[in-house]
mmCIF file of C-alpha atoms in Angstrom:
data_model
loop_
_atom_site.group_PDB
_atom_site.id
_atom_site.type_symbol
_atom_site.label_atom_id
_atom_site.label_comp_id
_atom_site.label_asym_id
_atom_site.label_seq_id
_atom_site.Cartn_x
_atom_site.Cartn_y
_atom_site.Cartn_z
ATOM 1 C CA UNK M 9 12.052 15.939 -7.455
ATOM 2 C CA UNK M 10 15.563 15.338 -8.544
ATOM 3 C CA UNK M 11 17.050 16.008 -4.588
ATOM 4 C CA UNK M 12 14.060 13.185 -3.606
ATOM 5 C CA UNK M 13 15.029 10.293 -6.363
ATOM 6 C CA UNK M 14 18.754 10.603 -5.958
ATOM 7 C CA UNK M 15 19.020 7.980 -3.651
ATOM 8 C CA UNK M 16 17.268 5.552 -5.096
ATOM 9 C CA UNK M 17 18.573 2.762 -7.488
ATOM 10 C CA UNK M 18 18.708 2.798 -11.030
ATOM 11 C CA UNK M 19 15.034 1.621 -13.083
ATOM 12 C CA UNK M 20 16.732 -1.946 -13.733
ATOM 13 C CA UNK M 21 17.607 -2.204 -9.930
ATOM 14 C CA UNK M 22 14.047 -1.071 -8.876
ATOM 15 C CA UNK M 23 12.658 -3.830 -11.403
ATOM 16 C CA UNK M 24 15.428 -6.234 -9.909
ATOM 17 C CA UNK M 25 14.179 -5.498 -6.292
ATOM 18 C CA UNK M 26 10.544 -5.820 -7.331
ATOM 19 C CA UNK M 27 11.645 -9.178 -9.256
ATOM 20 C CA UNK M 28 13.016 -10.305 -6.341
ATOM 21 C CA UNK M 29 10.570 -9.651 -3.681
ATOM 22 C CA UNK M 30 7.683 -11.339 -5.636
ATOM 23 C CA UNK M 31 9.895 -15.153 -5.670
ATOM 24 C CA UNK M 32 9.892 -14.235 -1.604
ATOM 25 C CA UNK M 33 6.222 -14.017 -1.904
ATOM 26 C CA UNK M 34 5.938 -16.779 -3.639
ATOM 27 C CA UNK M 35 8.656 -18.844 -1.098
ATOM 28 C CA UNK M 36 6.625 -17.341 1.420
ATOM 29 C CA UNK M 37 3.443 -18.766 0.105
ATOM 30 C CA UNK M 38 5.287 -22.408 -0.025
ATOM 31 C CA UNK M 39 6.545 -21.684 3.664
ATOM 32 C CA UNK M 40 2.955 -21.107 4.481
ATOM 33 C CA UNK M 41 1.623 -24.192 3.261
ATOM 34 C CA UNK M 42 4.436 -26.398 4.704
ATOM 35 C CA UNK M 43 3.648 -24.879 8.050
ATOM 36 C CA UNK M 44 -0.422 -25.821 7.211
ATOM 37 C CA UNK M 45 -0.561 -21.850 8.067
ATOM 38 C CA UNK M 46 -3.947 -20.427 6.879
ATOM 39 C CA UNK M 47 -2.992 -17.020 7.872
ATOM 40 C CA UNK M 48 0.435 -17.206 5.884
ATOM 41 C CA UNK M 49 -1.081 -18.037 2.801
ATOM 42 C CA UNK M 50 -3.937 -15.973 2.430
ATOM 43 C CA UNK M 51 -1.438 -12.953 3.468
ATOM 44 C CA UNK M 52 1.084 -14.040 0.503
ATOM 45 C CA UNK M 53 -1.658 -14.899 -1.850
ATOM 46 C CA UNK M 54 -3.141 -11.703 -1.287
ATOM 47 C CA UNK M 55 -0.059 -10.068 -1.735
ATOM 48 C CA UNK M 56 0.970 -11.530 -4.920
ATOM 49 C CA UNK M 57 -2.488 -10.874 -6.363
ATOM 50 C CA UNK M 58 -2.024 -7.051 -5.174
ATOM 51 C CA UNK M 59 1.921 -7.499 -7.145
ATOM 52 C CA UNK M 60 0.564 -8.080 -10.323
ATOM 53 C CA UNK M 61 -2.123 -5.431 -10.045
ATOM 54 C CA UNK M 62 0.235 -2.581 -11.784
ATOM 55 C CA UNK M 63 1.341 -4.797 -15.026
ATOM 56 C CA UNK M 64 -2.573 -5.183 -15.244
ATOM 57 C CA UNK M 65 -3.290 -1.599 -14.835
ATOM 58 C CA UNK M 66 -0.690 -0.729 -17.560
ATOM 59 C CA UNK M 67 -1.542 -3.562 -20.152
ATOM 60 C CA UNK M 68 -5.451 -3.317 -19.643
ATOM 61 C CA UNK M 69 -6.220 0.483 -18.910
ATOM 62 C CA UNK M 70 -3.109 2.223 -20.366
ATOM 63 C CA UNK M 71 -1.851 3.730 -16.952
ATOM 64 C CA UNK M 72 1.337 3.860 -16.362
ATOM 65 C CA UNK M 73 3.166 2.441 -13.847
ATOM 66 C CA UNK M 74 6.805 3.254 -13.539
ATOM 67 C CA UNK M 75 9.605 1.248 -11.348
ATOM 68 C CA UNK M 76 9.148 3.434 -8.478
ATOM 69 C CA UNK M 77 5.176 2.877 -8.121
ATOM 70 C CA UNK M 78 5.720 -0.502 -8.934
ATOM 71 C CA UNK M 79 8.438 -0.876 -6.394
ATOM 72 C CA UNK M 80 6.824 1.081 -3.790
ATOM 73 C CA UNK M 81 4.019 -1.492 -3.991
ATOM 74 C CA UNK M 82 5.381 -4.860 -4.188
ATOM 75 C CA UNK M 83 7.610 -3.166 -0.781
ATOM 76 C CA UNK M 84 4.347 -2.237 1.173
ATOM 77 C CA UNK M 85 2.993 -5.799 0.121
ATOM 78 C CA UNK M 86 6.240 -7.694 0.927
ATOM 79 C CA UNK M 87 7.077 -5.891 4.624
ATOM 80 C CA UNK M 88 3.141 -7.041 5.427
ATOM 81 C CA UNK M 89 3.356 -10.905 4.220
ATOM 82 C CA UNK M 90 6.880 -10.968 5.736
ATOM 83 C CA UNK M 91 5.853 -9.821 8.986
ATOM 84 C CA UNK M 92 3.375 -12.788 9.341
ATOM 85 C CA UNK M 93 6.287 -15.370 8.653
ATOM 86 C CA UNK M 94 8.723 -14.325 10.236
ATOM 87 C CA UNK M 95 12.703 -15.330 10.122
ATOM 88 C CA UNK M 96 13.776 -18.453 9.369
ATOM 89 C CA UNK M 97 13.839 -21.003 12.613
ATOM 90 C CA UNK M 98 12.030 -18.585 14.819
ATOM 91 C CA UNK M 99 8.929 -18.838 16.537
ATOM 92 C CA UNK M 100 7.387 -15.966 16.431
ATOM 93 C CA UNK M 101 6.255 -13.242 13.630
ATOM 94 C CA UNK M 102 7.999 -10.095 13.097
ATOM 95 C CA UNK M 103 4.722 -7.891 14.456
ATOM 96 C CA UNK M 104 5.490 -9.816 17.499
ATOM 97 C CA UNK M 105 8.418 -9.882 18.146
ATOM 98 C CA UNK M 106 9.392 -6.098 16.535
ATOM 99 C CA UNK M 107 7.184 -3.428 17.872
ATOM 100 C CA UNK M 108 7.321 -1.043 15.505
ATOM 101 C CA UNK M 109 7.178 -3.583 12.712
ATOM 102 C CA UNK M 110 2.981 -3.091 12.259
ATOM 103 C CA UNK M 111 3.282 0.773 12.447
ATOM 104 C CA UNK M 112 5.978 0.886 9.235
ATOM 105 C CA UNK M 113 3.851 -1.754 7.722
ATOM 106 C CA UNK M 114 0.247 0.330 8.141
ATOM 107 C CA UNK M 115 2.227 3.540 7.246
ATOM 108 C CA UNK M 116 3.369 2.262 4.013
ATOM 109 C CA UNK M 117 -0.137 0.371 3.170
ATOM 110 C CA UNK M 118 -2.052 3.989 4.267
ATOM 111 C CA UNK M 119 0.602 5.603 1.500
ATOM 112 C CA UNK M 120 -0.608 3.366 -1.195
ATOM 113 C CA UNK M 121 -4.503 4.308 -0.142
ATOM 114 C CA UNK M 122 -3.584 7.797 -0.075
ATOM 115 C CA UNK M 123 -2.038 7.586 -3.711
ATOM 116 C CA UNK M 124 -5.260 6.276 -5.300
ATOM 117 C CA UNK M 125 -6.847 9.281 -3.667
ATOM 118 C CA UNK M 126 -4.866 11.924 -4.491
ATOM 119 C CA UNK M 127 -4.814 10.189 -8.327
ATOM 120 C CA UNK M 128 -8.326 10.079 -8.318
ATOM 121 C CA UNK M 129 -8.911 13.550 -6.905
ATOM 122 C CA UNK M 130 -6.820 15.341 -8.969
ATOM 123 C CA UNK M 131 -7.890 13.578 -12.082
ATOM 124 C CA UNK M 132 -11.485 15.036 -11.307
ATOM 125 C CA UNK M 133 -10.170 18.416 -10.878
ATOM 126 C CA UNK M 134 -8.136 18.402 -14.059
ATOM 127 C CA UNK M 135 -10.908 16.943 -15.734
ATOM 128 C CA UNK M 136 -13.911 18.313 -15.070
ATOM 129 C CA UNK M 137 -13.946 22.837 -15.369
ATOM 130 C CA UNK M 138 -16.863 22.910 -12.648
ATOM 131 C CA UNK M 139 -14.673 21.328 -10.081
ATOM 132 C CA UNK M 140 -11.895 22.806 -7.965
ATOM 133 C CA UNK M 141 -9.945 21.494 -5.373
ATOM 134 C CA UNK M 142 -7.831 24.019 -3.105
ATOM 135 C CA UNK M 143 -4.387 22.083 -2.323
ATOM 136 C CA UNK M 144 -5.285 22.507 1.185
ATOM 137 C CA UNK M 145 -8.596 20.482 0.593
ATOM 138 C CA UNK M 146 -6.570 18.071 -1.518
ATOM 139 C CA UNK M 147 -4.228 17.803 1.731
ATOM 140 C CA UNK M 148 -7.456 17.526 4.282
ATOM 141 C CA UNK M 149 -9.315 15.056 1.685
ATOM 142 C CA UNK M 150 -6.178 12.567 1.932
ATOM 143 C CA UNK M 151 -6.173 12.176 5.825
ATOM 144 C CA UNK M 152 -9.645 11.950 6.170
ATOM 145 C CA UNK M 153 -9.786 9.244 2.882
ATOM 146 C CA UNK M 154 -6.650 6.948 4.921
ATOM 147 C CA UNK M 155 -8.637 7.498 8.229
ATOM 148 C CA UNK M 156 -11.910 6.552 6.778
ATOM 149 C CA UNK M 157 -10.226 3.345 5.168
ATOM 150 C CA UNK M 158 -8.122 2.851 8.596
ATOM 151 C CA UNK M 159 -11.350 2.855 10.514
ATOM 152 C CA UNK M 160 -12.856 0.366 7.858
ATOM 153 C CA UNK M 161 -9.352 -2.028 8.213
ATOM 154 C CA UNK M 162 -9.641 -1.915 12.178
ATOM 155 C CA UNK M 163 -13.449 -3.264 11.830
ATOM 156 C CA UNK M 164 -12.614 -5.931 9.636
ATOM 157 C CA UNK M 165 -9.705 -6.688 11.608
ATOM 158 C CA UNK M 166 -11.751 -6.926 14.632
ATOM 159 C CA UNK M 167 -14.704 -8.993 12.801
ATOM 160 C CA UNK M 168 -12.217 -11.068 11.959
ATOM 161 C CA UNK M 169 -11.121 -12.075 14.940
ATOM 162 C CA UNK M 170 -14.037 -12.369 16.334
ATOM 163 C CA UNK M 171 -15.304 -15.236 13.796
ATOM 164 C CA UNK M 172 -11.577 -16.877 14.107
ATOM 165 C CA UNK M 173 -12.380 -17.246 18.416
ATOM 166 C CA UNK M 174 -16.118 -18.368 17.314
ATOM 167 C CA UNK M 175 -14.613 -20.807 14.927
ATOM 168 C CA UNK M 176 -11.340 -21.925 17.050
ATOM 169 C CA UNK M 177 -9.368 -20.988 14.383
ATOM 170 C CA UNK M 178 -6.325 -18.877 13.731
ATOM 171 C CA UNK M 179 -7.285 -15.168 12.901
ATOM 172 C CA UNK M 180 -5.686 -14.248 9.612
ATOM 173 C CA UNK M 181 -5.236 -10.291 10.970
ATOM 174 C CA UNK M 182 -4.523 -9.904 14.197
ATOM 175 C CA UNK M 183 -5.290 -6.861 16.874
ATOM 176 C CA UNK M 184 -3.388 -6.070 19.861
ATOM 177 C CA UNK M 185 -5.456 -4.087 21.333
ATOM 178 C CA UNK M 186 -6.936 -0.524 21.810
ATOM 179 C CA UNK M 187 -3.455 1.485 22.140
ATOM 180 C CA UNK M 188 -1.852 -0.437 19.438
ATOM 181 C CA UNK M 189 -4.961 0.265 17.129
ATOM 182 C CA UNK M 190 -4.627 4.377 18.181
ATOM 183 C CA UNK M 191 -0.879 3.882 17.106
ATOM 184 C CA UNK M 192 -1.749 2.772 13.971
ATOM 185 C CA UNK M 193 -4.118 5.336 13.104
ATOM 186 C CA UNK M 194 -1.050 8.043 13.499
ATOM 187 C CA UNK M 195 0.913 5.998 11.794
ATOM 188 C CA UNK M 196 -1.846 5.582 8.820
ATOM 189 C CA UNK M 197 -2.059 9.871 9.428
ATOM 190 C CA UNK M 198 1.552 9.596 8.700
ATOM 191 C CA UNK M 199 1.371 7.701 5.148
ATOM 192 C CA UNK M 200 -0.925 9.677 4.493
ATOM 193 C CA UNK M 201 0.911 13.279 4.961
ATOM 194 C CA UNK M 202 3.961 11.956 2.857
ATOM 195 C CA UNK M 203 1.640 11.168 -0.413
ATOM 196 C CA UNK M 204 -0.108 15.291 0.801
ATOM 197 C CA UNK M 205 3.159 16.503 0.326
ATOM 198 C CA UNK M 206 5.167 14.882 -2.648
ATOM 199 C CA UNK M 207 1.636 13.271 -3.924
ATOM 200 C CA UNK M 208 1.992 15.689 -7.067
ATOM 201 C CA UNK M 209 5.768 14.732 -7.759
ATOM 202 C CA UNK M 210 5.308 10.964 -8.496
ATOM 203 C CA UNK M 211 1.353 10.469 -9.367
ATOM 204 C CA UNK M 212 1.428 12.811 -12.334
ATOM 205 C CA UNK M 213 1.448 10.442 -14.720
ATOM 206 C CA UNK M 214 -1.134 8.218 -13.129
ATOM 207 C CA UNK M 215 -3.587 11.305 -12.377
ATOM 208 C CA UNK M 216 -2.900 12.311 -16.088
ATOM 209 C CA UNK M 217 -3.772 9.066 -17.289
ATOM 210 C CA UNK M 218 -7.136 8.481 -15.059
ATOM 211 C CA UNK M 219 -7.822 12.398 -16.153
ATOM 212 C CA UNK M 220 -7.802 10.717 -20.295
ATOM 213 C CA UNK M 221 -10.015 7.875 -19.275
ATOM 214 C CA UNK M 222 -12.631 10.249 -18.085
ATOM 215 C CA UNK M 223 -12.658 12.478 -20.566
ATOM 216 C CA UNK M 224 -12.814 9.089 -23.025
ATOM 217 C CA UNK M 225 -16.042 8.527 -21.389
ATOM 218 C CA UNK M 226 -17.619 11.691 -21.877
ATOM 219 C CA UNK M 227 -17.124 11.952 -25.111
#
């Protein structure tokens, strides 16, 4: 664990970086409404909602959320919102005009989903004695869990687009189409496989304290 955390920054950076990121949503969520941009600021607004979703978790259900989790978040939600503005004085988004930008961005989203699963998951096995999950089946459960929600984001990113033409309005996700969505379930696959594999070294503390909760409630 020490070899995978040596690179990062220090806790105060990681809080800086986090600190930092959220004013960019919230310039981003000005830029947005300058520009009269629906799509803009329901991406930002959603994205500063999802920000202050760990200092809630902490505060209101005692789990803790270190700088890295926290970081790792606000990052995933950042790349996304910043990908729909793009940089400043161009014309078109990042996912448009950097190919690869929508497969880092569902890679890192598909990591978060995969976290709350493998939290969740091994929570149940700690807690309850009748339960056991195999690490292999832990490994299966989170690529078919990021699939199953891929699947689920494709649909409504398809619906969506659908009512946006019906409407003559600007769809607030856009698809581009059937290879692109293929891409981004490998990409989703690969989120996924990270959070398989080091899962156990950085959700311990999460999976401990979801593991207490239930075992509050059957008391």
């Amino acid at each position: 664990m020490r070899n995978l955390t040596s690179w990062l920054p220090s806790q105060h950076r990681q809080r800086q970086l986090t600190y930092l990121m959220e004013i960019g949503l919230i310039g981003m969520l000005f830029v947005g409404i300058e520009r009269g941009n629906g799509g803009i600021v329901i991406n930002t607004g959603v994205a500063l909602i999802v920000t202050q979703l760990p200092p809630l978790l902490e505060r209101d259900y005692e789990i803790p959320m270190d700088p890295r989790l926290t970081l790792w978040i606000t990052t995933a939600v950042f790349l996304h919102a910043f990908g729909t503005v793009g940089l400043p004085g161009a014309t078109r988004t990042l996912y448009s005009q950097i190919w690869w930008w929508d497969h880092m961005t569902h890679a890192l989203s598909a990591s978060l989903v995969a976290g709350v699963g493998y939290a969740t998951v091994r929570a149940l096995h700690e807690h309850t004695d009748g339960i056991h999950f195999p690490q292999r089946f832990v490994a299966v459960f989170i690529l078919l869990f990021v699939l199953a929600f891929g699947v689920l984001w494709e649909i409504l990113e398809f619906a969506i687009a659908l009512s946006a033409e019906a409407l003559g309005i600007r769809a607030v996700l856009t698809q581009y189409g059937l290879e692109d969505t293929m891409l981004d379930f490998v990409f989703n696959s690969i989120g996924g496989l990270i959070v398989a594999l080091w899962g156990g070294a950085y959700l311990t503390d999460i999976t401990g304290a979801i593991r207490t909760r239930l075992e509050s409630r059957t008391e």
